[in-house]
CSV table of N, CA, C and O in Angstrom, one decimal:
chain,number,residue,atom,x,y,z
A,1,LEU,N,36.4,11.4,18.5
A,1,LEU,CA,35.3,10.5,18.1
A,1,LEU,C,34.4,11.2,17.2
A,1,LEU,O,34.0,12.4,17.4
A,2,GLN,N,34.1,10.6,16.0
A,2,GLN,CA,33.2,11.2,15.1
A,2,GLN,C,32.2,10.1,14.6
A,2,GLN,O,32.6,9.0,14.5
A,3,LEU,N,31.0,10.6,14.4
A,3,LEU,CA,29.9,9.7,14.0
A,3,LEU,C,29.2,10.3,12.8
A,3,LEU,O,28.9,11.5,12.8
A,4,ARG,N,29.0,9.5,11.7
A,4,ARG,CA,28.5,10.1,10.5
A,4,ARG,C,27.6,9.1,9.8
A,4,ARG,O,27.9,7.9,9.7
A,5,ILE,N,26.3,9.6,9.5
A,5,ILE,CA,25.4,8.7,8.7
A,5,ILE,C,25.8,8.7,7.2
A,5,ILE,O,26.2,9.7,6.7
A,6,LYS,N,25.9,7.5,6.6
A,6,LYS,CA,26.3,7.4,5.3
A,6,LYS,C,25.3,7.8,4.2
A,6,LYS,O,25.6,8.3,3.2
A,7,GLN,N,24.0,7.5,4.5
A,7,GLN,CA,22.9,7.8,3.6
A,7,GLN,C,21.8,8.4,4.4
A,7,GLN,O,21.4,7.8,5.4
A,8,ASN,N,21.3,9.6,3.9
A,8,ASN,CA,20.2,10.2,4.7
A,8,ASN,C,19.3,11.0,3.7
A,8,ASN,O,19.8,11.9,3.1
A,9,PRO,N,18.1,10.6,3.5
A,9,PRO,CA,17.4,9.5,4.3
A,9,PRO,C,18.0,8.1,3.9
A,9,PRO,O,18.6,8.0,2.8
A,10,ILE,N,17.8,7.2,4.7
A,10,ILE,CA,18.3,5.9,4.5
A,10,ILE,C,17.6,5.2,3.3
A,10,ILE,O,16.5,5.6,3.0
A,11,GLN,N,18.2,4.2,2.7
A,11,GLN,CA,17.6,3.5,1.6
A,11,GLN,C,17.3,2.1,2.1
A,11,GLN,O,18.2,1.4,2.7
A,12,GLY,N,16.1,1.6,2.0
A,12,GLY,CA,15.8,0.3,2.4
A,12,GLY,C,15.6,0.2,3.9
A,12,GLY,O,15.1,1.1,4.6
A,13,GLU,N,16.0,-0.9,4.5
A,13,GLU,CA,15.8,-1.2,5.9
A,13,GLU,C,17.1,-1.2,6.8
A,13,GLU,O,17.1,-1.7,7.9
A,14,THR,N,18.2,-0.7,6.2
A,14,THR,CA,19.5,-0.8,6.9
A,14,THR,C,20.1,0.6,7.0
A,14,THR,O,20.1,1.3,6.0
A,15,LEU,N,20.5,0.9,8.2
A,15,LEU,CA,21.2,2.2,8.5
A,15,LEU,C,22.7,1.9,8.3
A,15,LEU,O,23.3,1.0,9.0
A,16,TYR,N,23.4,2.7,7.5
A,16,TYR,CA,24.9,2.6,7.3
A,16,TYR,C,25.5,3.9,7.9
A,16,TYR,O,25.0,5.0,7.7
A,17,PHE,N,26.5,3.7,8.8
A,17,PHE,CA,27.1,4.8,9.4
A,17,PHE,C,28.6,4.6,9.6
A,17,PHE,O,29.1,3.4,9.6
A,18,ALA,N,29.3,5.7,9.8
A,18,ALA,CA,30.8,5.6,10.0
A,18,ALA,C,31.1,6.1,11.3
A,18,ALA,O,30.6,7.1,11.8
A,19,ILE,N,32.1,5.4,12.0
A,19,ILE,CA,32.6,5.9,13.3
A,19,ILE,C,34.1,6.0,13.2
A,19,ILE,O,34.8,5.1,12.7
A,20,ASN,N,34.6,7.1,13.6
A,20,ASN,CA,36.1,7.3,13.5
A,20,ASN,C,36.6,7.6,15.0
A,20,ASN,O,36.1,8.5,15.6
A,21,THR,N,37.4,6.7,15.5
A,21,THR,CA,38.0,6.9,16.8
A,21,THR,C,39.5,6.9,16.8
A,21,THR,O,40.1,6.4,15.9
A,22,GLU,N,40.1,7.6,17.8
A,22,GLU,CA,41.5,7.7,17.8
A,22,GLU,C,42.2,6.5,18.5
A,22,GLU,O,43.3,6.2,18.3
A,23,GLN,N,41.3,5.8,19.2
A,23,GLN,CA,41.8,4.6,19.9
A,23,GLN,C,40.7,3.5,19.9
A,23,GLN,O,39.6,3.8,19.8
A,24,LYS,N,41.1,2.2,20.1
A,24,LYS,CA,40.2,1.2,20.2
A,24,LYS,C,39.3,1.4,21.5
A,24,LYS,O,39.8,1.8,22.5
A,25,LEU,N,38.0,1.1,21.3
A,25,LEU,CA,37.1,1.3,22.5
A,25,LEU,C,35.9,0.4,22.4
A,25,LEU,O,35.5,0.0,21.3
A,26,ASN,N,35.3,0.1,23.5
A,26,ASN,CA,34.0,-0.5,23.6
A,26,ASN,C,32.9,0.6,23.7
A,26,ASN,O,33.1,1.5,24.5
A,27,ALA,N,31.9,0.5,23.0
A,27,ALA,CA,30.9,1.5,22.9
A,27,ALA,C,29.5,1.0,23.0
A,27,ALA,O,29.2,-0.1,22.6
A,28,ASN,N,28.6,1.9,23.6
A,28,ASN,CA,27.2,1.6,23.6
A,28,ASN,C,26.5,2.6,22.6
A,28,ASN,O,26.7,3.8,22.8
A,29,LEU,N,25.9,2.0,21.6
A,29,LEU,CA,25.3,2.8,20.6
A,29,LEU,C,23.8,2.7,20.8
A,29,LEU,O,23.2,1.7,21.1
A,30,HIS,N,23.1,3.9,20.6
A,30,HIS,CA,21.6,3.9,20.8
A,30,HIS,C,20.9,4.6,19.6
A,30,HIS,O,21.5,5.5,19.0
A,31,ILE,N,19.8,4.1,19.3
A,31,ILE,CA,18.9,4.8,18.3
A,31,ILE,C,17.7,5.3,19.2
A,31,ILE,O,17.1,4.6,20.0
A,32,LEU,N,17.5,6.7,19.1
A,32,LEU,CA,16.5,7.3,19.9
A,32,LEU,C,15.4,7.9,19.0
A,32,LEU,O,15.7,8.2,17.9
A,33,SER,N,14.2,8.0,19.6
A,33,SER,CA,13.1,8.6,18.9
A,33,SER,C,13.4,10.1,18.9
A,33,SER,O,14.3,10.6,19.7
A,34,SER,N,12.7,10.9,18.2
A,34,SER,CA,12.8,12.4,18.2
A,34,SER,C,12.5,13.0,19.6
A,34,SER,O,13.0,14.1,19.9
A,35,SER,N,11.8,12.2,20.4
A,35,SER,CA,11.5,12.7,21.8
A,35,SER,C,12.6,12.2,22.8
A,35,SER,O,12.5,12.5,24.0
A,36,GLY,N,13.6,11.5,22.3
A,36,GLY,CA,14.6,11.0,23.2
A,36,GLY,C,14.5,9.6,23.8
A,36,GLY,O,15.3,9.2,24.6
A,37,GLN,N,13.4,8.9,23.5
A,37,GLN,CA,13.2,7.5,24.0
A,37,GLN,C,14.2,6.6,23.3
A,37,GLN,O,14.3,6.6,22.0
A,38,VAL,N,14.9,5.7,24.1
A,38,VAL,CA,15.8,4.7,23.5
A,38,VAL,C,14.9,3.6,22.8
A,38,VAL,O,14.1,3.0,23.5
A,39,LEU,N,15.1,3.4,21.5
A,39,LEU,CA,14.4,2.4,20.8
A,39,LEU,C,15.2,1.2,20.6
A,39,LEU,O,14.7,0.0,20.5
A,40,LYS,N,16.5,1.3,20.4
A,40,LYS,CA,17.4,0.2,20.1
A,40,LYS,C,18.7,0.5,20.8
A,40,LYS,O,19.2,1.7,20.8
A,41,SER,N,19.4,-0.5,21.3
A,41,SER,CA,20.8,-0.3,21.9
A,41,SER,C,21.7,-1.5,21.3
A,41,SER,O,21.2,-2.6,21.0
A,42,ARG,N,22.9,-1.1,21.3
A,42,ARG,CA,23.9,-2.1,20.8
A,42,ARG,C,25.2,-1.8,21.4
A,42,ARG,O,25.7,-0.7,21.4
A,43,ASN,N,25.9,-2.9,21.9
A,43,ASN,CA,27.3,-2.8,22.3
A,43,ASN,C,28.2,-3.1,21.2
A,43,ASN,O,28.0,-4.1,20.5
A,44,MET,N,29.3,-2.4,21.0
A,44,MET,CA,30.2,-2.6,19.9
A,44,MET,C,31.6,-2.5,20.4
A,44,MET,O,31.9,-1.7,21.3
A,45,SER,N,32.5,-3.3,19.9
A,45,SER,CA,33.9,-3.1,20.1
A,45,SER,C,34.5,-2.5,18.8
A,45,SER,O,34.4,-3.0,17.7
A,46,LEU,N,35.0,-1.3,18.9
A,46,LEU,CA,35.5,-0.5,17.8
A,46,LEU,C,37.0,-0.4,17.7
A,46,LEU,O,37.6,-0.1,18.7
A,47,PRO,N,37.5,-0.7,16.5
A,47,PRO,CA,39.0,-0.5,16.4
A,47,PRO,C,39.3,1.0,16.2
A,47,PRO,O,38.4,1.8,16.0
A,48,SER,N,40.6,1.3,16.3
A,48,SER,CA,40.9,2.7,16.1
A,48,SER,C,40.8,3.0,14.6
A,48,SER,O,40.9,2.1,13.7
A,49,GLY,N,40.6,4.3,14.2
A,49,GLY,CA,40.4,4.6,12.8
A,49,GLY,C,39.0,4.7,12.4
A,49,GLY,O,38.1,4.6,13.3
A,50,GLU,N,38.7,4.7,11.1
A,50,GLU,CA,37.3,4.8,10.7
A,50,GLU,C,36.8,3.4,10.3
A,50,GLU,O,37.5,2.7,9.6
A,51,THR,N,35.6,3.1,10.7
A,51,THR,CA,34.9,1.9,10.3
A,51,THR,C,33.5,2.2,9.9
A,51,THR,O,32.9,3.1,10.4
A,52,THR,N,33.0,1.4,8.9
A,52,THR,CA,31.6,1.6,8.5
A,52,THR,C,30.9,0.4,9.1
A,52,THR,O,31.3,-0.7,9.1
A,53,GLN,N,29.7,0.8,9.7
A,53,GLN,CA,28.9,-0.2,10.4
A,53,GLN,C,27.5,-0.2,9.7
A,53,GLN,O,27.1,0.8,9.0
A,54,GLN,N,26.7,-1.2,10.0
A,54,GLN,CA,25.4,-1.3,9.5
A,54,GLN,C,24.5,-1.8,10.7
A,54,GLN,O,24.9,-2.5,11.5
A,55,TRP,N,23.2,-1.4,10.6
A,55,TRP,CA,22.3,-1.8,11.7
A,55,TRP,C,20.9,-1.9,11.0
A,55,TRP,O,20.4,-0.9,10.4
A,56,SER,N,20.2,-2.9,11.2
A,56,SER,CA,18.8,-3.1,10.7
A,56,SER,C,17.9,-2.2,11.4
A,56,SER,O,17.9,-2.2,12.7
A,57,VAL,N,17.1,-1.4,10.7
A,57,VAL,CA,16.0,-0.6,11.3
A,57,VAL,C,14.7,-1.0,10.7
A,57,VAL,O,13.8,-0.2,10.7
A,58,ALA,N,14.6,-2.2,10.3
A,58,ALA,CA,13.4,-2.7,9.6
A,58,ALA,C,12.1,-2.6,10.5
A,58,ALA,O,11.0,-2.3,10.0
A,59,GLN,N,12.3,-2.7,11.8
A,59,GLN,CA,11.1,-2.7,12.7
A,59,GLN,C,10.7,-1.3,13.1
A,59,GLN,O,9.7,-1.1,13.7
A,60,LEU,N,11.5,-0.3,12.7
A,60,LEU,CA,11.1,1.1,13.0
A,60,LEU,C,10.2,1.7,11.9
A,60,LEU,O,10.4,1.5,10.8
A,61,PRO,N,9.1,2.4,12.4
A,61,PRO,CA,8.3,3.0,11.4
A,61,PRO,C,9.0,4.2,10.8
A,61,PRO,O,10.0,4.7,11.2
A,62,ALA,N,8.4,4.7,9.7
A,62,ALA,CA,8.9,5.9,9.1
A,62,ALA,C,9.0,7.1,10.1
A,62,ALA,O,8.2,7.2,10.9
A,63,GLY,N,10.1,7.9,10.0
A,63,GLY,CA,10.2,9.0,10.9
A,63,GLY,C,11.6,9.5,11.0
A,63,GLY,O,12.5,9.0,10.2
A,64,THR,N,11.9,10.4,11.9
A,64,THR,CA,13.2,11.0,12.2
A,64,THR,C,13.8,10.4,13.4
A,64,THR,O,13.1,10.4,14.5
A,65,TYR,N,15.0,10.0,13.4
A,65,TYR,CA,15.6,9.3,14.6
A,65,TYR,C,17.0,9.9,14.8
A,65,TYR,O,17.6,10.6,14.0
A,66,ILE,N,17.5,9.6,16.0
A,66,ILE,CA,18.8,10.1,16.5
A,66,ILE,C,19.7,8.9,16.7
A,66,ILE,O,19.3,8.0,17.5
A,67,LEU,N,20.9,8.8,16.1
A,67,LEU,CA,21.9,7.8,16.4
A,67,LEU,C,22.9,8.4,17.4
A,67,LEU,O,23.4,9.5,17.1
A,68,ASN,N,23.0,7.9,18.6
A,68,ASN,CA,23.9,8.5,19.6
A,68,ASN,C,25.0,7.5,20.1
A,68,ASN,O,24.7,6.3,20.3
A,69,LEU,N,26.2,8.1,20.2
A,69,LEU,CA,27.4,7.3,20.6
A,69,LEU,C,28.2,8.3,21.5
A,69,LEU,O,28.7,9.3,21.0
A,70,TYR,N,28.2,8.0,22.8
A,70,TYR,CA,29.0,8.8,23.8
A,70,TYR,C,28.8,10.3,23.6
A,70,TYR,O,29.8,11.1,23.5
A,71,GLY,N,27.6,10.8,23.5
A,71,GLY,CA,27.3,12.2,23.4
A,71,GLY,C,27.4,12.7,22.0
A,71,GLY,O,27.0,13.9,21.7
A,72,GLN,N,27.9,12.0,21.0
A,72,GLN,CA,27.9,12.4,19.6
A,72,GLN,C,26.6,11.9,19.0
A,72,GLN,O,26.3,10.7,19.1
A,73,SER,N,25.9,12.8,18.3
A,73,SER,CA,24.6,12.5,17.8
A,73,SER,C,24.6,12.7,16.3
A,73,SER,O,25.2,13.7,15.8
A,74,ALA,N,23.8,11.9,15.6
A,74,ALA,CA,23.6,12.2,14.1
A,74,ALA,C,22.2,11.8,13.9
A,74,ALA,O,21.7,10.8,14.4
A,75,PHE,N,21.5,12.7,13.1
A,75,PHE,CA,20.1,12.5,12.8
A,75,PHE,C,19.9,11.7,11.5
A,75,PHE,O,20.7,11.9,10.6
A,76,PHE,N,18.9,10.8,11.4
A,76,PHE,CA,18.6,10.2,10.1
A,76,PHE,C,17.2,10.1,10.0
A,76,PHE,O,16.4,10.1,11.0
A,77,VAL,N,16.7,10.0,8.7
A,77,VAL,CA,15.3,9.9,8.4
A,77,VAL,C,15.1,8.5,7.7
A,77,VAL,O,15.8,8.1,6.8
A,78,LYS,N,14.0,7.8,8.2
A,78,LYS,CA,13.6,6.6,7.5
A,78,LYS,C,12.3,6.9,6.8
A,78,LYS,O,11.3,7.3,7.4
A,79,PRO,N,12.3,6.9,5.4
A,79,PRO,CA,11.1,7.3,4.7
A,79,PRO,C,10.0,6.3,4.8
A,79,PRO,O,10.2,5.1,5.2
């Protein structure tokens, strides 16, 4: 399982990220504050292989955040 932010810092109000899995799975994805508080959650059905996903972060203020999926984390900055 691999998780990668496509643009960092993000451009605009949408977070683009790639997820690569060896097999199809259902996943719980979380955006966390830098202190670890869950700010957004999303359930996803992921196919095997790499997929690019997007998630609106319009309601989040500028700052540094953590995208977390099954213990895999990626940091992103919203200017």
